[in-house]
């Protein structure tokens, strides 16, 4: 692969519109925060000639000019596309954030790509979240390769990292995770560290020296060949084991020398179908150098070993009414099927949508149909509309380069799609279609916000709508019980970015306030109350008296009203008035201002006046009677309890169960699952899991996931309930 390198393409490395799907490769970079993904993208762009030696594109800006927030936070927070050319192949490099809070951007990158490069730092190793993404890719058969970075770090050891990767990623077959090249080291420095200056190809046994900043090929000396013999033999055996030619292993074991061309072709086929996972080394170019170590080899692997879009099955497609539709993979002349994988706002051109075309050809200024899944629970409205798209372009940092069309298999940015959101489908106006959505994590960290000023209040609704349109992992809630506006996020960093975008992008300043849990009130036992509303102040007076009895009901019963008045003590026309007053008071609460539930209120008796009684008077009397009954009764405060399921590695099961118990949780049981994980099920008061998304990540080193669902309301401990009652009495 890297042994087949052609001349450096120079200016030909600029991004362009692809002419045929076979000349496109879509690759996503995966790795934990700080593993060096963005640095690697810049090194690949330099080697491909897309940027100059200063790392700048010819029309201004750098490859890493993605988002002002990223520069301030010094980390990637969104999916970015960097297209480059290499030997006539357009490579769409999708750089994803490594921080767990932005896993939605990672999932979007996986959806848009046909293969994945897992970037692993030699100084940090493989973390649990990277292992989990590897398993996700394995489940769908996505081809993968591994790139080891930070080899310049003290005590960095490429061969040891290869062993770690085989252990972490090769659970089914460690011999399918093997290096294609071994690093060459220069003289040791004063600190005893020998820098990596080149690579040796295990298949061709050629040396590639990067010490001058230009890749130079040479033959190894006789003393160097024995050092690579074991690694070379193991690589050849690994390739042959995955070969589709079943006779190859017998021929090899029989002593036949398999020719290099056959080995390379079998390697490329095994990589493309996700059966073999090569390990490579890479490093950025030194100051003034043109090529970073291993970048040529990596570009050759992507163009030669990774699959074309033809080999990517089209996700499920239906008509908008749900009828399945068969779509041929990557048919440029077929019906238009494209998907919005990312939505962003540009201060000059408005909303910009990053789109992957799966079928057909997309052209500027045409009218397309936009179909949305309508994630109503996350604040995303369903829609089914026609829109005229604007210009098509390929991004490079902050620059947008116009293209005339986008064929199936390629990615591009689409301007002026005012209604389209991330995850929506673009199709022909006369043939509207809908793609099945990809899985998005559920946001579980609540962020309650209020407009900072009246001016902000006027802009808040529109700003929030735009924010959630860009990010389907964010859920917007207008809580009817607590009257709070709540943004549900994936973590603290996700929340910080949301607030910053509201402020800087949409001009909305908000204040973060404590998140309130939806409490309820109920009666602990029977009680009686009398409501007397008698007033005389000129003209018609107000007269209404009613007597009620209140008793508790089982959870989930709501409010039950029973009429047992006899003899017309309360005229028939005012019975509904009493009920209306009682229900209105129940909604306001009777002890701490929370909704009253699960009681039966029985109207027993009352009095009326022929002139002064009215609907309003009996509503007031009903409310007074309920308040009096509550004053003489013990009132329980009910808190919501959630069913929590935690999927965690076996090493952390004990810590997770202990932590749940410390949150007043009841562990219901555990269930062993595949991959050395355990599913822990528990019931936990929602008061105790407001920050569980953050705490669990810390507890499990980012390897655990959890889900939650409402179970019921139940009485909270007296000492906690009393504290809340006292807080309710304090002036706000």
XYZ file of C-alpha atoms in Angstrom:
732
model
C 0.000 0.000 0.000
C 2.427 2.651 1.190
C 4.936 0.723 -0.927
C 3.042 1.802 -4.079
C 3.447 5.554 -3.545
C 3.333 7.860 -6.566
C 4.637 11.377 -6.916
C 3.424 13.961 -4.407
C 0.302 15.488 -5.995
C 0.937 19.083 -4.895
C -1.898 21.365 -5.953
C -3.805 18.351 -7.220
C -4.456 17.597 -3.579
C -7.207 20.204 -3.445
C -10.725 18.990 -2.782
C -13.058 18.701 -5.757
C -16.396 17.286 -6.788
C -16.058 13.548 -7.332
C -16.749 12.241 -10.833
C -17.520 8.641 -9.903
C -18.277 6.864 -6.600
C -15.285 4.568 -7.133
C -13.024 7.608 -6.770
C -14.387 8.485 -3.296
C -13.329 7.277 0.148
C -15.213 8.372 3.256
C -13.251 7.789 6.452
C -14.023 8.843 10.011
C -11.342 9.408 12.649
C -12.183 7.961 16.068
C -10.254 8.321 19.310
C -10.324 9.785 22.777
C -9.767 13.458 23.409
C -6.075 14.314 23.071
C -5.182 11.293 20.949
C -4.106 13.562 18.090
C -6.931 13.224 15.557
C -7.016 16.860 14.432
C -3.217 17.026 14.259
C -3.280 13.904 12.109
C -5.877 15.466 9.787
C -3.617 18.491 9.333
C -0.634 16.226 8.605
C -2.606 14.273 5.996
C -3.806 17.510 4.391
C -0.215 18.766 4.189
C 1.045 15.549 2.623
C -1.852 15.560 0.130
C -1.004 19.144 -0.864
C -4.250 20.622 0.414
C -2.371 23.045 2.687
C 1.023 24.692 2.499
C 3.869 24.126 4.921
C 2.446 26.733 7.268
C -0.692 24.621 7.464
C -2.803 27.180 5.573
C -5.126 26.667 2.630
C -4.346 28.755 -0.395
C -7.387 31.024 0.006
C -6.831 31.687 3.697
C -7.456 29.936 6.993
C -6.182 26.625 8.315
C -7.552 23.123 8.165
C -8.399 23.323 11.863
C -10.385 26.596 11.609
C -13.667 24.938 12.506
C -15.371 26.736 15.353
C -14.509 29.671 17.595
C -15.668 27.644 20.597
C -13.159 24.919 19.716
C -10.342 27.457 19.739
C -11.417 28.811 23.118
C -11.876 25.383 24.693
C -8.809 23.866 22.982
C -10.707 20.745 21.989
C -12.935 19.539 19.167
C -16.630 19.846 19.926
C -18.165 19.065 16.539
C -17.857 16.893 13.459
C -15.652 18.460 10.761
C -15.135 17.443 7.138
C -11.743 17.856 5.456
C -11.687 16.638 1.829
C -8.318 15.946 0.184
C -7.152 14.252 -3.018
C -4.585 11.504 -3.261
C -3.623 9.860 -6.534
C -6.931 10.769 -8.142
C -9.028 9.584 -5.178
C -11.087 12.080 -3.197
C -10.820 11.311 0.529
C -13.471 12.825 2.772
C -11.860 12.866 6.212
C -14.393 13.218 9.015
C -12.745 14.443 12.204
C -14.846 13.711 15.299
C -14.636 14.986 18.872
C -13.046 12.561 21.294
C -14.831 13.814 24.386
C -17.753 11.641 25.501
C -20.146 14.619 25.703
C -20.050 14.945 21.908
C -20.731 11.320 21.029
C -23.630 12.520 18.870
C -21.094 14.125 16.512
C -19.169 10.841 16.496
C -22.314 8.870 15.609
C -22.992 11.283 12.751
C -19.451 10.697 11.473
C -19.908 6.946 11.632
C -23.159 7.268 9.679
C -21.502 9.302 6.921
C -18.344 7.187 6.622
C -17.539 3.873 4.962
C -14.518 3.068 7.148
C -12.905 4.208 10.398
C -9.399 5.110 11.511
C -8.963 4.570 15.240
C -6.359 7.021 16.521
C -4.541 5.764 19.620
C -1.969 7.731 21.590
C 1.202 5.806 22.440
C 1.393 7.734 25.710
C -2.234 7.176 26.794
C -3.258 3.808 25.373
C -6.807 2.652 24.635
C -9.610 3.916 26.833
C -12.933 2.215 27.537
C -15.036 4.535 25.387
C -12.823 3.846 22.339
C -13.307 0.110 22.907
C -17.066 0.628 22.945
C -16.986 2.491 19.625
C -14.859 -0.297 18.148
C -17.562 -2.777 19.158
C -20.228 -0.578 17.553
C -18.254 -0.605 14.291
C -17.746 -4.362 14.545
C -21.495 -4.878 14.966
C -22.157 -3.278 11.570
C -19.034 -4.677 9.883
C -17.354 -1.306 9.299
C -13.748 -1.654 8.065
C -11.210 -0.276 10.528
C -7.508 0.482 10.868
C -5.465 1.747 13.805
C -3.062 4.685 13.832
C -0.607 5.052 16.714
C 0.360 8.666 17.442
C 2.577 10.493 19.942
C 5.543 8.214 19.312
C 7.751 11.165 20.223
C 6.635 10.858 23.851
C 9.072 9.524 26.418
C 8.795 5.737 26.853
C 6.496 5.481 23.805
C 6.719 1.947 22.415
C 5.035 1.143 19.095
C 5.300 -2.618 19.442
C 3.866 -2.517 22.960
C 0.986 -0.350 21.732
C 0.368 -2.849 18.940
C 0.070 -5.572 21.574
C -2.318 -3.392 23.621
C -4.447 -2.741 20.536
C -4.577 -6.436 19.665
C -5.707 -7.154 23.207
C -8.299 -4.353 23.218
C -9.633 -4.721 19.686
C -8.854 -8.302 18.698
C -10.997 -10.198 21.177
C -12.200 -12.589 18.468
C -8.912 -12.823 16.582
C -5.783 -11.052 17.931
C -3.889 -12.073 14.757
C -6.207 -9.804 12.748
C -4.695 -6.729 14.463
C -1.121 -6.487 13.170
C 1.313 -3.755 12.054
C 2.080 -3.150 8.374
C 5.215 -1.154 9.205
C 7.654 -0.974 12.080
C 9.240 2.324 13.155
C 12.909 3.109 12.552
C 14.665 4.970 15.340
C 17.414 7.557 15.056
C 20.309 8.052 17.492
C 19.459 8.338 21.186
C 19.308 11.829 22.600
C 20.681 13.011 25.969
C 17.479 11.795 27.650
C 17.973 8.290 26.281
C 15.016 8.590 23.889
C 15.601 7.540 20.282
C 13.242 9.478 17.962
C 11.295 7.709 15.226
C 12.749 8.819 11.890
C 11.219 6.380 9.448
C 9.374 3.150 8.773
C 10.185 -0.269 7.398
C 7.557 -2.017 5.275
C 7.050 -5.554 6.514
C 5.763 -6.896 3.190
C 8.235 -5.227 0.795
C 11.089 -5.003 3.322
C 11.823 -1.475 2.148
C 12.876 1.461 4.329
C 11.064 4.818 4.225
C 13.122 7.582 5.764
C 11.279 10.765 6.883
C 14.187 12.378 8.746
C 14.655 15.101 6.099
C 10.938 15.983 5.896
C 10.672 14.186 2.527
C 9.860 10.485 2.290
C 12.874 8.621 0.834
C 12.813 4.952 -0.075
C 15.834 2.662 0.294
C 16.792 -0.967 0.698
C 17.531 -2.299 4.204
C 20.947 -3.529 5.141
C 21.525 -7.243 5.769
C 21.757 -6.575 9.498
C 18.262 -5.019 9.541
C 16.300 -7.859 7.919
C 16.479 -10.351 10.826
C 14.897 -7.729 13.130
C 11.702 -7.686 11.087
C 11.498 -11.384 10.167
C 9.202 -12.486 12.991
C 6.832 -9.555 12.516
C 6.819 -10.096 8.746
C 6.009 -13.793 9.018
C 3.209 -13.124 11.452
C 1.749 -10.451 9.149
C 1.865 -12.786 6.141
C 0.162 -15.547 8.132
C -2.494 -13.079 9.311
C -3.191 -11.960 5.728
C -3.343 -15.517 4.407
C -5.671 -16.546 7.236
C -8.170 -13.921 6.009
C -7.664 -14.645 2.326
C -10.649 -15.641 0.214
C -8.345 -18.118 -1.552
C -8.660 -21.208 0.631
C -5.640 -22.869 -1.022
C -3.266 -20.079 -0.081
C -2.617 -21.280 3.483
C -1.820 -24.824 2.350
C 0.568 -23.491 -0.284
C 2.238 -21.220 2.279
C 2.595 -23.980 4.860
C 3.982 -26.194 2.127
C 6.887 -23.790 1.723
C 5.704 -21.818 -1.317
C 6.742 -18.177 -1.418
C 3.566 -16.149 -1.939
C 4.251 -13.281 -4.318
C 3.993 -9.708 -3.041
C 1.201 -8.710 -5.448
C -1.070 -11.480 -4.147
C -0.365 -10.573 -0.520
C -1.143 -6.876 -1.074
C -4.365 -7.652 -2.964
C -5.504 -10.086 -0.251
C -4.608 -7.544 2.432
C -6.649 -4.830 0.715
C -9.659 -7.131 0.324
C -9.474 -8.250 3.969
C -9.273 -4.641 5.176
C -12.153 -3.552 2.920
C -14.505 -6.219 4.233
C -13.626 -5.568 7.882
C -11.764 -8.834 8.514
C -8.231 -7.466 9.052
C -7.227 -4.359 10.994
C -3.767 -3.016 10.179
C -1.801 -0.920 12.657
C 0.224 2.043 11.395
C 2.295 4.809 12.961
C 1.945 8.506 12.159
C 3.387 11.814 13.301
C 2.995 15.438 12.146
C 5.598 16.995 9.922
C 8.429 18.879 11.584
C 8.688 22.642 11.037
C 9.389 23.293 7.369
C 8.877 19.637 6.405
C 6.412 18.623 3.733
C 5.451 15.164 4.902
C 4.690 13.799 8.348
C 5.913 10.355 9.281
C 3.567 7.637 8.079
C 1.154 9.985 6.316
C 1.948 8.653 2.844
C 1.458 5.086 4.054
C -1.821 6.061 5.684
C -3.152 7.768 2.546
C -2.207 4.697 0.514
C -4.056 2.463 2.969
C -7.181 4.627 2.747
C -7.189 4.740 -1.062
C -6.118 1.132 -1.618
C -7.557 -0.767 1.325
C -10.688 1.055 2.442
C -13.924 0.333 0.586
C -15.588 2.511 -2.007
C -19.117 3.809 -1.328
C -20.398 0.974 -3.553
C -19.573 -1.417 -0.707
C -21.594 0.561 1.862
C -25.143 -0.814 2.131
C -27.766 1.902 1.922
C -29.571 2.320 5.263
C -33.233 1.320 5.242
C -35.392 3.580 3.042
C -39.165 3.906 3.012
C -41.720 6.192 1.476
C -42.981 8.854 3.864
C -45.986 6.638 4.672
C -43.706 3.757 5.732
C -43.700 1.524 2.653
C -40.248 -0.122 2.241
C -38.312 1.034 -0.822
C -35.444 -0.868 -2.393
C -32.552 1.479 -3.223
C -29.507 0.244 -5.129
C -26.264 1.181 -3.286
C -24.582 4.282 -4.654
C -26.546 4.577 -7.894
C -25.761 8.031 -9.294
C -28.702 7.784 -11.681
C -31.118 6.409 -9.113
C -33.688 8.262 -7.011
C -32.233 11.014 -4.849
C -31.638 9.860 -1.280
C -29.395 12.057 0.868
C -29.129 12.593 4.592
C -28.270 15.612 6.709
C -25.513 14.368 9.032
C -24.739 17.741 10.565
C -26.382 21.156 10.798
C -24.535 24.386 11.560
C -25.250 28.094 11.441
C -23.022 30.492 9.577
C -23.323 34.210 10.442
C -23.149 35.150 6.748
C -24.986 32.400 4.834
C -27.348 31.126 7.537
C -27.956 27.434 8.096
C -25.490 25.067 6.408
C -26.191 21.336 6.195
C -23.486 18.695 5.760
C -25.068 16.023 3.552
C -24.103 12.473 2.573
C -25.644 11.419 -0.735
C -26.512 7.700 -0.783
C -28.310 7.574 -4.144
C -28.815 9.887 -7.097
C -27.109 13.215 -7.752
C -27.694 16.470 -5.883
C -27.501 19.766 -7.792
C -27.646 23.373 -6.590
C -30.793 25.474 -6.802
C -33.105 22.485 -7.207
C -36.192 21.864 -5.086
C -35.947 18.804 -2.850
C -38.284 17.163 -0.394
C -37.242 17.281 3.274
C -38.581 14.486 5.453
C -38.020 14.582 9.221
C -38.549 11.892 11.824
C -39.883 14.385 14.316
C -38.064 13.678 17.575
C -40.885 15.347 19.468
C -39.532 14.253 22.840
C -36.351 16.216 22.081
C -38.021 19.367 20.834
C -37.694 18.506 17.129
C -40.913 18.942 15.210
C -41.881 16.508 12.488
C -41.897 17.987 9.008
C -42.612 16.939 5.466
C -41.890 19.916 3.206
C -40.378 20.984 -0.106
C -37.407 23.346 -0.050
C -35.200 24.927 -2.674
C -31.574 24.346 -1.816
C -28.857 26.921 -2.336
C -25.235 26.515 -3.341
C -23.290 23.279 -2.934
C -19.746 23.400 -1.625
C -16.965 21.403 -0.035
C -15.596 22.791 3.224
C -12.022 23.320 4.218
C -11.680 24.928 7.621
C -13.801 28.064 7.409
C -13.627 28.166 3.610
C -16.372 26.853 1.304
C -15.420 25.865 -2.246
C -18.357 25.711 -4.698
C -19.068 22.462 -6.573
C -21.421 21.895 -9.495
C -22.989 18.661 -8.196
C -22.667 15.937 -5.575
C -22.900 12.316 -6.682
C -23.930 9.259 -4.681
C -21.177 8.331 -2.242
C -19.871 11.874 -1.789
C -20.370 14.507 0.914
C -20.890 18.248 0.588
C -22.387 21.255 2.312
C -25.816 22.544 1.278
C -26.866 26.126 1.930
C -30.308 27.605 2.635
C -32.069 24.507 3.903
C -34.079 26.474 6.420
C -36.243 23.596 7.691
C -33.862 20.628 7.491
C -32.361 19.314 10.717
C -29.692 16.752 11.507
C -30.969 13.302 10.597
C -33.453 14.498 7.959
C -33.728 12.951 4.497
C -33.470 14.865 1.226
C -35.194 13.288 -1.761
C -36.833 14.247 -5.050
C -39.877 16.483 -4.777
C -41.966 14.032 -6.805
C -40.601 10.937 -5.010
C -40.355 11.748 -1.280
C -38.443 9.162 0.751
C -37.318 8.680 4.338
C -34.198 6.973 5.691
C -34.215 5.078 8.950
C -32.601 7.170 11.702
C -29.314 6.279 13.313
C -29.138 5.660 17.032
C -28.575 8.737 19.137
C -27.672 8.717 22.841
C -30.319 9.940 25.246
C -29.347 13.214 26.982
C -29.577 12.648 30.724
C -28.054 15.759 32.330
C -30.656 18.510 32.959
C -29.742 22.191 32.558
C -32.486 24.568 33.740
C -32.172 28.043 32.244
C -33.868 31.431 32.384
C -33.509 34.459 30.125
C -31.085 36.944 31.640
C -33.178 39.974 30.663
C -36.397 40.925 28.914
C -34.484 41.381 25.666
C -33.059 37.873 25.999
C -36.508 36.506 26.779
C -37.774 37.722 23.420
C -34.961 35.882 21.581
C -34.785 32.769 23.758
C -37.402 30.674 21.987
C -35.901 31.143 18.536
C -32.361 30.612 19.822
C -33.299 27.347 21.524
C -35.128 26.117 18.419
C -32.018 26.691 16.311
C -29.801 25.093 18.912
C -31.725 21.807 19.044
C -32.087 21.790 15.241
C -28.287 21.561 15.048
C -27.900 18.938 17.747
C -30.295 15.970 17.948
C -28.557 14.744 21.111
C -29.987 17.738 22.946
C -33.559 17.665 24.259
C -35.601 20.776 24.968
C -38.258 20.481 27.674
C -40.856 23.006 28.773
C -41.752 21.391 32.101
C -45.423 21.938 32.843
C -45.056 21.015 36.529
C -42.051 23.133 37.475
C -42.539 25.779 34.732
C -38.840 25.526 33.892
C -37.122 25.539 30.528
C -34.742 22.581 30.614
C -32.018 21.647 28.140
C -31.131 17.977 28.544
C -27.471 17.480 27.635
C -24.964 14.617 27.512
C -22.595 16.139 30.055
C -21.119 19.308 31.483
C -18.969 20.099 28.439
C -22.008 19.630 26.199
C -23.965 22.038 28.403
C -21.138 24.598 28.377
C -21.007 24.550 24.578
C -24.795 24.955 24.362
C -24.695 28.046 26.582
C -21.779 29.497 24.645
C -23.543 28.972 21.332
C -26.693 30.626 22.646
C -24.625 33.631 23.678
C -22.168 33.995 20.802
C -24.116 32.621 17.854
C -27.691 33.620 18.681
C -27.129 36.606 20.967
C -29.085 35.117 23.899
C -27.755 35.460 27.433
C -29.249 32.973 29.910
C -28.838 32.213 33.591
C -28.511 28.662 34.869
C -30.858 27.926 37.780
C -31.251 24.844 40.003
C -33.182 22.095 38.256
C -36.463 21.291 39.992
C -37.866 17.796 40.309
C -41.618 17.352 39.781
C -42.901 16.584 43.279
C -46.464 15.705 44.255
C -48.530 15.874 47.439
C -51.075 13.456 48.845
C -52.997 12.813 52.061
C -51.580 10.216 54.427
C -55.019 9.482 55.931
C -58.630 10.601 56.060
C -59.466 14.188 56.863
C -62.458 16.517 56.717
C -62.764 20.179 55.832
C -65.371 22.894 55.731
C -65.240 25.721 53.239
C -67.199 28.837 54.153
C -67.218 31.759 51.757
C -69.680 34.416 52.957
C -69.260 38.093 52.048
C -71.646 41.058 51.890
C -70.467 44.353 50.435
C -73.364 46.109 48.706
C -75.430 44.645 45.918
C -75.235 40.883 45.526
C -73.169 39.180 48.189
C -71.267 35.889 48.040
C -72.496 32.866 49.920
C -71.297 29.260 49.671
C -70.610 26.599 52.284
C -69.497 23.047 51.602
C -68.262 20.179 53.726
C -65.953 17.528 52.309
C -64.093 14.401 53.313
C -60.702 13.519 51.800
C -59.124 10.053 51.773
C -55.998 8.713 50.074
C -56.099 6.458 47.011
C -53.510 4.124 45.478
C -50.694 5.688 43.445
C -51.689 6.765 39.964
C -55.366 7.300 40.807
C -55.328 11.069 40.342
C -58.193 13.110 41.841
C -61.566 11.432 42.299
C -64.610 13.577 43.143
C -67.739 12.020 44.682
C -71.065 13.781 45.288
C -72.994 12.520 48.357
C -75.096 15.600 49.011
C -78.695 14.814 49.955
C -81.753 17.005 50.241
C -80.447 19.689 47.890
C -78.189 21.277 50.526
C -75.951 22.239 47.628
C -78.047 22.933 44.511
C -77.317 20.659 41.549
C -76.003 23.494 39.392
C -73.252 24.267 41.944
C -71.920 20.705 42.401
C -69.592 21.093 39.370
C -68.483 24.460 40.803
C -67.334 22.797 44.024
C -65.463 20.159 42.028
C -63.849 22.819 39.853
C -62.642 24.746 42.905
C -61.246 21.591 44.504
C -59.378 20.561 41.367
C -57.971 24.067 40.915
C -56.678 24.049 44.499
C -55.283 20.533 44.061
C -53.279 21.732 41.056
C -51.743 24.484 43.222
C -51.011 22.128 46.128
C -52.012 22.242 49.785
C -48.723 22.010 51.711
C -45.605 22.987 49.757
C -47.047 24.182 46.463
C -46.927 20.886 44.560
C -49.811 19.210 42.761
C -52.128 17.123 44.950
C -52.772 13.621 43.602
C -54.241 10.248 44.513
C -57.122 11.313 46.771
C -60.885 10.893 46.775
C -62.784 14.047 47.716
C -66.356 13.455 48.801
C -68.819 16.359 49.012
C -71.056 15.567 52.003
C -73.057 18.694 52.767
C -73.295 22.433 52.336
C -75.497 25.505 52.285
C -76.609 27.927 49.616
C -78.413 31.267 49.411
C -81.169 31.875 46.913
C -79.665 35.210 45.817
C -76.007 35.390 46.870
C -74.803 31.891 45.869
C -72.941 31.635 42.575
C -70.541 29.492 40.593
C -67.576 31.585 41.712
C -68.614 31.445 45.364
C -68.823 27.646 45.405
C -65.493 27.337 43.566
C -63.921 29.403 46.332
C -65.676 27.369 49.022
C -64.441 24.112 47.504
C -60.861 25.361 47.518
C -61.170 26.576 51.135
C -62.577 23.221 52.220
C -59.641 21.339 50.684
C -57.131 23.653 52.344
C -58.823 23.192 55.736
C -58.795 19.418 55.345
C -55.073 19.548 54.559
C -54.366 21.747 57.599
C -55.709 18.997 59.874
C -54.044 16.087 58.046
C -50.613 14.619 57.547
C -49.491 15.379 54.002
C -46.951 13.193 52.229
C -44.567 14.731 49.711
C -44.167 12.325 46.799
C -40.962 12.226 44.783
C -40.540 10.640 41.347
C -38.675 7.358 41.250
C -36.852 6.288 38.101
C -36.106 2.842 36.776
C -32.377 2.936 36.050
C -30.465 0.411 33.937
C -26.666 0.646 34.005
C -24.532 -1.309 31.518
C -21.082 -1.471 33.057
C -17.890 -3.484 32.776
C -17.598 -6.300 35.272
C -14.676 -4.549 36.988
C -16.936 -1.686 38.068
C -20.124 -3.551 39.042
C -19.420 -3.395 42.770
C -18.664 0.321 42.695
C -21.807 1.075 40.679
C -24.080 -0.940 42.979
C -22.578 0.681 46.070
C -23.034 4.127 44.535
C -26.681 3.426 43.658
C -27.367 2.295 47.214
C -25.832 5.524 48.476
C -28.360 7.412 46.356
C -31.274 5.796 48.204
C -31.563 3.360 45.321
C -32.929 -0.181 45.452
C -30.914 -2.589 43.304
C -33.406 -4.954 41.684
C -30.902 -7.343 40.157
C -28.060 -7.873 37.718
C -27.822 -9.601 34.368
C -24.669 -10.817 32.651
C -24.254 -9.595 29.059
C -21.680 -10.139 26.329
C -18.312 -8.447 26.229
C -17.565 -8.743 29.947
C -20.367 -6.387 30.962
C -23.175 -6.521 33.473
C -26.582 -4.860 33.350
C -27.516 -3.465 36.757
C -31.181 -2.602 37.285
C -32.328 -0.371 40.133
C -34.980 2.089 41.247
C -33.591 5.442 42.331
C -35.290 8.701 43.395
C -34.849 11.316 40.686
C -33.599 13.751 43.328
C -30.479 11.607 43.531
C -29.608 11.213 39.838
C -29.634 14.755 38.534
C -25.864 14.573 37.894
C -25.627 10.811 37.474
C -24.539 11.175 33.835
C -21.396 12.970 35.056
C -20.812 10.877 38.171
C -21.175 7.517 36.408
C -18.674 8.540 33.749
C -16.150 9.358 36.461
C -16.928 6.196 38.420
C -16.504 3.869 35.441
C -13.765 5.786 33.598
C -16.178 6.460 30.756
C -17.048 2.805 30.103
C -20.601 2.644 31.513
C -23.917 3.714 30.021
C -27.269 4.117 31.653
C -30.880 4.709 30.777
C -33.729 5.921 32.929
C -37.503 5.938 32.762
C -40.205 7.179 35.095
C -41.579 4.483 37.386
C -43.881 6.203 39.885
C -44.121 8.775 42.665
C -43.686 7.568 46.222
C -43.383 9.239 49.666
C -40.011 10.748 50.358
C -38.232 10.420 53.725
C -39.744 12.733 56.392
C -36.519 14.643 57.051
C -36.076 15.503 53.374
C -39.768 16.365 52.989
C -39.615 18.706 55.976
C -36.597 20.482 54.535
C -38.496 21.078 51.270
C -41.539 22.363 53.146
C -39.375 24.861 54.998
C -37.821 26.011 51.730
C -41.321 26.499 50.295
C -42.199 28.816 53.184
C -39.133 31.005 52.696
C -39.720 34.172 50.656
C -38.244 33.922 47.180
